Short mmCIF file of N, CA and C in Angstrom, two decimals:
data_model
loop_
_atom_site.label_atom_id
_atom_site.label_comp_id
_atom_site.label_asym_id
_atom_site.label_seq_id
_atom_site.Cartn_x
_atom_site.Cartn_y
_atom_site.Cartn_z
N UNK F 1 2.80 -20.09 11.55
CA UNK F 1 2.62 -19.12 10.51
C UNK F 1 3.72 -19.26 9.46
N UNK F 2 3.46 -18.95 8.10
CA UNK F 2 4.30 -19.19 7.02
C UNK F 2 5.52 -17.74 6.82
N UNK F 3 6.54 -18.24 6.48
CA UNK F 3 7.49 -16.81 6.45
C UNK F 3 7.39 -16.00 5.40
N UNK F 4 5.53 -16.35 4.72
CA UNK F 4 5.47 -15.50 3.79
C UNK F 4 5.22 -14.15 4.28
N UNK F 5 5.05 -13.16 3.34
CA UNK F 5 4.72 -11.93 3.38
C UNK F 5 3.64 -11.24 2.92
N UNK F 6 2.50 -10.87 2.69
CA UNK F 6 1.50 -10.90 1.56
C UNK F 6 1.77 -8.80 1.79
N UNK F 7 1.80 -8.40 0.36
CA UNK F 7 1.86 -7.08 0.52
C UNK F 7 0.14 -6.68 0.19
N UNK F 8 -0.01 -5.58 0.63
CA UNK F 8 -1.23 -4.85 -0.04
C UNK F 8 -0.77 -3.94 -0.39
N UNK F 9 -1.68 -3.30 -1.72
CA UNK F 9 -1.76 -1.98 -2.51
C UNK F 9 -0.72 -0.93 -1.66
N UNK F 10 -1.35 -0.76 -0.93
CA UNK F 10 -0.11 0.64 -0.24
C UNK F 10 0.78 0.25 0.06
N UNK F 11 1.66 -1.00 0.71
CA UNK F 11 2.86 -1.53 1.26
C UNK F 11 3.87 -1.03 -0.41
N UNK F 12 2.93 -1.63 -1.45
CA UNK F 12 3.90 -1.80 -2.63
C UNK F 12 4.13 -0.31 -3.11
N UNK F 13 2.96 0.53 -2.83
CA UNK F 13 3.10 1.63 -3.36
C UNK F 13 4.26 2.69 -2.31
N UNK F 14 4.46 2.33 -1.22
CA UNK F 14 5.21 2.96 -0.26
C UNK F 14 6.64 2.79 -0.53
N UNK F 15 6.64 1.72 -1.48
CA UNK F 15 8.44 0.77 -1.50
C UNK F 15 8.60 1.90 -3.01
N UNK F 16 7.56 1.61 -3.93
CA UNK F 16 7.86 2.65 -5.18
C UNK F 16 7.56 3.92 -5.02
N UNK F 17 7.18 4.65 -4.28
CA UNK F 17 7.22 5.91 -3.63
C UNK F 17 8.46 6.18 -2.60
N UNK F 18 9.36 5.30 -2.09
CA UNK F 18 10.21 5.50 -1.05
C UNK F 18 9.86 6.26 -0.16
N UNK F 19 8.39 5.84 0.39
CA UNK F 19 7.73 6.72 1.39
C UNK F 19 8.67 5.74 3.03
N UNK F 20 8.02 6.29 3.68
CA UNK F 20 8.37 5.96 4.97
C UNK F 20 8.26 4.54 5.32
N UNK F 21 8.89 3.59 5.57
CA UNK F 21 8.40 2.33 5.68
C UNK F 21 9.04 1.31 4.41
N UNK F 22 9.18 2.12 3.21
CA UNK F 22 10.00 1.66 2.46
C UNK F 22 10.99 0.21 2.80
N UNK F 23 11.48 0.71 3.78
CA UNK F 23 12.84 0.02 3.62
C UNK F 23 12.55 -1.71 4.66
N UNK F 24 11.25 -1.52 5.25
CA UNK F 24 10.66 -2.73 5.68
C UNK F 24 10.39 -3.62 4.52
N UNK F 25 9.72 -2.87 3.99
CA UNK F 25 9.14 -4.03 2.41
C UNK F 25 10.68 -4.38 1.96
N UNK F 26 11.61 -3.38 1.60
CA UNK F 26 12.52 -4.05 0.82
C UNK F 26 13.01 -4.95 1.42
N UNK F 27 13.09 -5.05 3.07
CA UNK F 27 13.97 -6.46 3.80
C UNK F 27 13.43 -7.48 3.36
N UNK F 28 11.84 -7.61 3.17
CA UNK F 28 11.03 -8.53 3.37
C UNK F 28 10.41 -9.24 1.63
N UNK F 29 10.91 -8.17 0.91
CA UNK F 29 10.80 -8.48 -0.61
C UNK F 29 11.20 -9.85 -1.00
N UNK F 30 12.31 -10.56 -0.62
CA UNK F 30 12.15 -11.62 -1.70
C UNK F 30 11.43 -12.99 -0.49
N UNK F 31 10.69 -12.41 -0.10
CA UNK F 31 9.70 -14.08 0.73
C UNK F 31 8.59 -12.83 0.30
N UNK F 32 8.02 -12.11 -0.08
CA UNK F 32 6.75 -11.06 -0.26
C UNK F 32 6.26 -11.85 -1.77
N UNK F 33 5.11 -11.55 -1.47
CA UNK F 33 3.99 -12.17 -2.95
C UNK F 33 2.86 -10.88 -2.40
N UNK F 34 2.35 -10.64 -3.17
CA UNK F 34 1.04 -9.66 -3.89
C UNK F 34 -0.12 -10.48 -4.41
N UNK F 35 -1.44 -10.33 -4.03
CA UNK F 35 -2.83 -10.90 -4.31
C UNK F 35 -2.75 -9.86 -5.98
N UNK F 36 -3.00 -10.53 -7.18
CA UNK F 36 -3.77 -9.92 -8.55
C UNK F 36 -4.29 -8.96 -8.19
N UNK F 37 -5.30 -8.78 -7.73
CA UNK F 37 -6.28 -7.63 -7.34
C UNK F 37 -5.46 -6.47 -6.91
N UNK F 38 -4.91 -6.77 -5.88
CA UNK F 38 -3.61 -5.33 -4.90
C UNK F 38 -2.80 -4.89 -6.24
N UNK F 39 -2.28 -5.65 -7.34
CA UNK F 39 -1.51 -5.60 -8.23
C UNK F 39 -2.35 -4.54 -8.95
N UNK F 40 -3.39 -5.25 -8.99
CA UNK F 40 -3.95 -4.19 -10.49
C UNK F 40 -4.64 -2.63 -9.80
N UNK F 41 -4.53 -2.67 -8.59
CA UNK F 41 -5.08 -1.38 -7.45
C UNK F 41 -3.61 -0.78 -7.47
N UNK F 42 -2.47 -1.46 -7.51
CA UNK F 42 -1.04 -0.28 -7.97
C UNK F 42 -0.99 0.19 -8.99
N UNK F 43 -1.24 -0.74 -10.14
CA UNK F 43 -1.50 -0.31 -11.44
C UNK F 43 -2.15 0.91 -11.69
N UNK F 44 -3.30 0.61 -11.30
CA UNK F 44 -4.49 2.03 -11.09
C UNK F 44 -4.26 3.05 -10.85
N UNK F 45 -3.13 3.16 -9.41
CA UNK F 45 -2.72 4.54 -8.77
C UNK F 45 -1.24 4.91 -9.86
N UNK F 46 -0.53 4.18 -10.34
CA UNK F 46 0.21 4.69 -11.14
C UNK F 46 -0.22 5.05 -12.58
N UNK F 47 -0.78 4.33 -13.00
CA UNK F 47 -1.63 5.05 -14.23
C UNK F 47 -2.49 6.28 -13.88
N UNK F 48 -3.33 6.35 -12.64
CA UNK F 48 -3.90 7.90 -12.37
C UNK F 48 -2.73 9.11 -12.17
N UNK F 49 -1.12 8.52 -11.79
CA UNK F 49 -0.80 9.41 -11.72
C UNK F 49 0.28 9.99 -12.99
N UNK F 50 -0.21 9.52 -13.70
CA UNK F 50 0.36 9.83 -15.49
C UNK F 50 1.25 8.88 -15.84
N UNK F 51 1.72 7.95 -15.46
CA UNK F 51 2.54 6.80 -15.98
C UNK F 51 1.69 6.19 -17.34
N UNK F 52 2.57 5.71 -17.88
CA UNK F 52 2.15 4.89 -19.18
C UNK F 52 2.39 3.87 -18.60
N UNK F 53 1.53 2.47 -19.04
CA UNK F 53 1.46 1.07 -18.75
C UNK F 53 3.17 0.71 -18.74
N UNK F 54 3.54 1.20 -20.32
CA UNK F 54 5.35 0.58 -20.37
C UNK F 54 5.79 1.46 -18.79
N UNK F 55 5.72 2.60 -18.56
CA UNK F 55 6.66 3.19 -17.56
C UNK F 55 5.96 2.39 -16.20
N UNK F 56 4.73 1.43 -16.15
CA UNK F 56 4.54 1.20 -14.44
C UNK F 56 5.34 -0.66 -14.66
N UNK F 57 5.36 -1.20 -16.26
CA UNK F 57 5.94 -2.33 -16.15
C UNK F 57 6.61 -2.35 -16.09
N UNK F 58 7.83 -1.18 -16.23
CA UNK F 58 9.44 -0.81 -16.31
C UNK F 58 9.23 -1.02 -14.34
N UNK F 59 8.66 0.14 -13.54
CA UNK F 59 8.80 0.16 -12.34
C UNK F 59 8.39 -0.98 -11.79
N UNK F 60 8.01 -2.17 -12.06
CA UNK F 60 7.91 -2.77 -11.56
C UNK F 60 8.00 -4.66 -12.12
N UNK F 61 8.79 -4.74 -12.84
CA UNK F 61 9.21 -5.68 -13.31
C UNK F 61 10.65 -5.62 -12.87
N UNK F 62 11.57 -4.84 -12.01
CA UNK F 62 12.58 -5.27 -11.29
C UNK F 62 12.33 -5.33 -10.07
N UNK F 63 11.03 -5.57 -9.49
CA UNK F 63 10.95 -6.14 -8.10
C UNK F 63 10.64 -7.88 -8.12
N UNK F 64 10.49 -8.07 -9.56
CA UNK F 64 10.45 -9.93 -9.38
C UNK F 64 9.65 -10.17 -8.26
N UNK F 65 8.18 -9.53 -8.72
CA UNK F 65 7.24 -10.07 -8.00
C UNK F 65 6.46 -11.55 -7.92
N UNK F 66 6.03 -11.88 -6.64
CA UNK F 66 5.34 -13.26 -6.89
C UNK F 66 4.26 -12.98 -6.76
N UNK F 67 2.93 -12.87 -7.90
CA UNK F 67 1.70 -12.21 -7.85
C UNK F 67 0.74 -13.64 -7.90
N UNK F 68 0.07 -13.69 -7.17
CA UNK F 68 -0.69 -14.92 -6.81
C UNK F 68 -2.01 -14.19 -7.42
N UNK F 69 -3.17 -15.26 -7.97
CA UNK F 69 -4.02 -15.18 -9.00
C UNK F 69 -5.38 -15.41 -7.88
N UNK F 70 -6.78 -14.81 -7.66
CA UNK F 70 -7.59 -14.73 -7.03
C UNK F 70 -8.39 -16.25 -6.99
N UNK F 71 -8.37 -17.15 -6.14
CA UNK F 71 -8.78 -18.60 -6.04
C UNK F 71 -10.56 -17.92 -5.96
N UNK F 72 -11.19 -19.31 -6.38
CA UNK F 72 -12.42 -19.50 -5.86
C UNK F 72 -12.73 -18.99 -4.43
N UNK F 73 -11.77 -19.62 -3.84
CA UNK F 73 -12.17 -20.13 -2.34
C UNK F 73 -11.87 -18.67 -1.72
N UNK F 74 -10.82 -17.96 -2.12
CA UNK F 74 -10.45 -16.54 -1.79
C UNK F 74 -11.87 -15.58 -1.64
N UNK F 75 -12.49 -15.87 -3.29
CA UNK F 75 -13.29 -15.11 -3.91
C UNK F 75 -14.37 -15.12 -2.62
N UNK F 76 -14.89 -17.02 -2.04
CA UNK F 76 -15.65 -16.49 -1.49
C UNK F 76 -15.90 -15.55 -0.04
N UNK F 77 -14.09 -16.36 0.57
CA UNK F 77 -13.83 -15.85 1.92
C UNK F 77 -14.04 -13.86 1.41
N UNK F 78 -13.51 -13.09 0.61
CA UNK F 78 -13.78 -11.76 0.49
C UNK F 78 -14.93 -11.85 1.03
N UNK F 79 -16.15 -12.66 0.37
CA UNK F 79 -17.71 -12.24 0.36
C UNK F 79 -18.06 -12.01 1.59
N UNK F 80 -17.14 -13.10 2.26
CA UNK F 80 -17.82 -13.76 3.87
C UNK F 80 -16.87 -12.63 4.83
N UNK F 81 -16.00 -12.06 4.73
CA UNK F 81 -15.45 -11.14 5.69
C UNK F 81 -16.09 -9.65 5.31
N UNK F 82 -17.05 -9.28 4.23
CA UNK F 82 -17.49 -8.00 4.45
C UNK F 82 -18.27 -7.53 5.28
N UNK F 83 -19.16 -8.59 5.67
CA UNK F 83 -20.06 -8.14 7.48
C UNK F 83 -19.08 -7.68 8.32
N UNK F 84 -17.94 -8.66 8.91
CA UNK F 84 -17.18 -8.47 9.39
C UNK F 84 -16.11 -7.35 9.94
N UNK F 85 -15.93 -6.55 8.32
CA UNK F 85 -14.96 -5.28 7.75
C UNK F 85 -15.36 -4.68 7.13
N UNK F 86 -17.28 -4.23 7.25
CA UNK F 86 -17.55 -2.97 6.86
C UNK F 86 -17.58 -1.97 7.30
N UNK F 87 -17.65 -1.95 9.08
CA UNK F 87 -17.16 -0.66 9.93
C UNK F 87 -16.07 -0.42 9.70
N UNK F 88 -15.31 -1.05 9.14
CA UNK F 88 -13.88 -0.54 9.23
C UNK F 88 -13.41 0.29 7.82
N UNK F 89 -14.35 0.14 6.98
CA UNK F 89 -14.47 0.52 5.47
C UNK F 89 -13.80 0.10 4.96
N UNK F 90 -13.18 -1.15 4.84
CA UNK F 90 -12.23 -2.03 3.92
C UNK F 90 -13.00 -2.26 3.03
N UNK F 91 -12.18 -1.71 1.73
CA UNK F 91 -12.55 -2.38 0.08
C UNK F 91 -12.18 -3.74 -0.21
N UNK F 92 -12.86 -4.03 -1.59
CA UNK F 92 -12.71 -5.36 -1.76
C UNK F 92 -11.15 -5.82 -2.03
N UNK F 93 -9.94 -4.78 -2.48
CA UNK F 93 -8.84 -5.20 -2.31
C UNK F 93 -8.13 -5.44 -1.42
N UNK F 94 -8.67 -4.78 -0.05
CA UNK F 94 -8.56 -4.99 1.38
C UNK F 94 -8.76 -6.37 1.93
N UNK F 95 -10.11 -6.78 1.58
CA UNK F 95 -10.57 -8.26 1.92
C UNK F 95 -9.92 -9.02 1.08
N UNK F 96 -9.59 -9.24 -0.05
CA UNK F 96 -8.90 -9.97 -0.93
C UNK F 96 -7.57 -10.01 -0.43
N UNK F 97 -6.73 -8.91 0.00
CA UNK F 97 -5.37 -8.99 0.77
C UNK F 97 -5.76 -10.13 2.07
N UNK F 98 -6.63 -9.92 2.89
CA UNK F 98 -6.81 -10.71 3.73
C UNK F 98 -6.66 -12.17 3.43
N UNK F 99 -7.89 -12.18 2.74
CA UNK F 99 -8.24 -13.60 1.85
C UNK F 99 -6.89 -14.84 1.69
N UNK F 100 -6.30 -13.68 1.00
CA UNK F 100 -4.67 -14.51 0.60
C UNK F 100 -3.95 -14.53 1.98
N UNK F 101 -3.59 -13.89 2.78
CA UNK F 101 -2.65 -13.85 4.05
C UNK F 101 -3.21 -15.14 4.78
N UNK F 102 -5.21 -15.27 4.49
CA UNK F 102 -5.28 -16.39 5.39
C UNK F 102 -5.11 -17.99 4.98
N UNK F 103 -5.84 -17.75 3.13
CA UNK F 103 -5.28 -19.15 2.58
C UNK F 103 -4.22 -19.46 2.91
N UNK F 104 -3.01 -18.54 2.80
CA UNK F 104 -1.54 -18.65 3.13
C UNK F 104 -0.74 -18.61 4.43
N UNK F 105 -1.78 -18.73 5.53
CA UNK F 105 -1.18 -17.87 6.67
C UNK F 105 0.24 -17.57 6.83
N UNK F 106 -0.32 -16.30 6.65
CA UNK F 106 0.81 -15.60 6.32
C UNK F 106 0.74 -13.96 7.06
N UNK F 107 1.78 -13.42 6.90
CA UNK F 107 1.31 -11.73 7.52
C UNK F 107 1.27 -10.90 6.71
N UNK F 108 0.45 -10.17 6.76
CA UNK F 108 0.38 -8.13 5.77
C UNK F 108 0.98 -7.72 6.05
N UNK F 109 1.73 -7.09 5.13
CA UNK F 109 2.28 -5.56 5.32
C UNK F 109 1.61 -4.42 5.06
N UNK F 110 1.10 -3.69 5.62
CA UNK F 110 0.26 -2.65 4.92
C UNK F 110 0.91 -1.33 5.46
N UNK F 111 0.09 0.25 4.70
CA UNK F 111 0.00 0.84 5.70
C UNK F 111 -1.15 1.72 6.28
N UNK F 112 -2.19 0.77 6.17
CA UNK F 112 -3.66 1.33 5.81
C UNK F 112 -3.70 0.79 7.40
N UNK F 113 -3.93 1.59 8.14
CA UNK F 113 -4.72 1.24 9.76
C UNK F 113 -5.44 0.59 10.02
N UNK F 114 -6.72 0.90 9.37
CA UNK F 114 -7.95 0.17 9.38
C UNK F 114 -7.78 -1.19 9.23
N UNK F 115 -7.06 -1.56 8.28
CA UNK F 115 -6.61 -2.82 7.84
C UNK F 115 -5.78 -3.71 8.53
N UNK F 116 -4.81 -3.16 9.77
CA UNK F 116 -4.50 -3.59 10.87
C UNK F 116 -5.45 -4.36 11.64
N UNK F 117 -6.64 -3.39 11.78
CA UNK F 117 -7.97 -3.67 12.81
C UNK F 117 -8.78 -4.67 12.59
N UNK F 118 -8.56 -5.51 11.36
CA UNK F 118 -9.25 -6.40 10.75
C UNK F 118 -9.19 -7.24 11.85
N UNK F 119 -10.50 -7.94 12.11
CA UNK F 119 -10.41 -9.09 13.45
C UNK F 119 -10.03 -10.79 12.15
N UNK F 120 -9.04 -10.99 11.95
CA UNK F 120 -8.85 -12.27 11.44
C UNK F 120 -7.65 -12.86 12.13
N UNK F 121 -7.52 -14.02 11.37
CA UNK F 121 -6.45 -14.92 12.07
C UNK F 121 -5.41 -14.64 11.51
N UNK F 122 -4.72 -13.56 10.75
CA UNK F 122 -3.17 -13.26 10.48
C UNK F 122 -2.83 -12.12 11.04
N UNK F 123 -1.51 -12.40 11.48
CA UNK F 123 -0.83 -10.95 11.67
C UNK F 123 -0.53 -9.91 10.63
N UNK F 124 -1.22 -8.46 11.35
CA UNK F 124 -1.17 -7.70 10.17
C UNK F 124 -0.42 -6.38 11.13
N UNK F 125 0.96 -6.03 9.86
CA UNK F 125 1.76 -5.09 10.36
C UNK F 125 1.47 -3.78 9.52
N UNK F 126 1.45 -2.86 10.20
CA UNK F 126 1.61 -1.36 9.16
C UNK F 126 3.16 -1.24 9.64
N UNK F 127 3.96 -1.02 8.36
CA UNK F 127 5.21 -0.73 8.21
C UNK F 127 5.39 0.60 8.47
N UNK F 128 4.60 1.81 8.83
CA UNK F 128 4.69 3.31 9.18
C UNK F 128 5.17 3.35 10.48
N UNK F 129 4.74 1.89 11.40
CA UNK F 129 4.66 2.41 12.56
C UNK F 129 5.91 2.12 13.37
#
């Protein structure tokens, strides 16, 4: 397995929230990269929660992120793991986090449960626990 890190949507949002778990992501921050998609699903939750675009690029242009760009091949593995991870109700930024952890084998950080439960070939950690 690679000593990468692949974050999803909530891992990143837990480190800029200084929620619980926080301080896992920050050990693990500079080997951590982010799938585009998870990126623009933080984006989302900080703009719903009244941020201006400048105030979420301010918060997050000093984490010197490595944001990896959605491959073909990603695109189709998402398609092909939704049979798979629809009992589990994983969204498509869910499968796309996957997607990348497996091109990359690599591990998640999350802290979405469900997303633990994913039956694939990477290790996937919730940092809550």
């Amino acid at each position: 397995m690679s000593n990468k890190i692949v974050l999803d949507a909530s891992a990143l949002l837990c480190l800029l929230n200084d929620e619980p778990g926080a301080d896992k992501v920050v050990r693990v921050l500079t080997r951590s990269l982010i799938g585009a998609t998870n990126l623009a699903e933080v984006v989302s939750k900080l703009r719903e929660r009244g941020l201006s675009l400048d105030e979420v690029r301010e918060a997050l242009g000093g984490l010197h992120l490595d944001v990896r760009p959605l491959t073909h091949g990603q695109a189709m593995l998402i398609g092909d793991l939704r049979p798979a991870t629809r009992s589990l109700g994983l969204s498509l930024g869910d499968r796309a986090c996957l997607a990348l952890a497996i091109d990359l084998n690599a591990e998640i950080y999350t802290t979405d449960a469900a997303l633990t439960k994913a039956d694939a070939t990477v290790v996937t950690t919730n940092i809550r626990s």
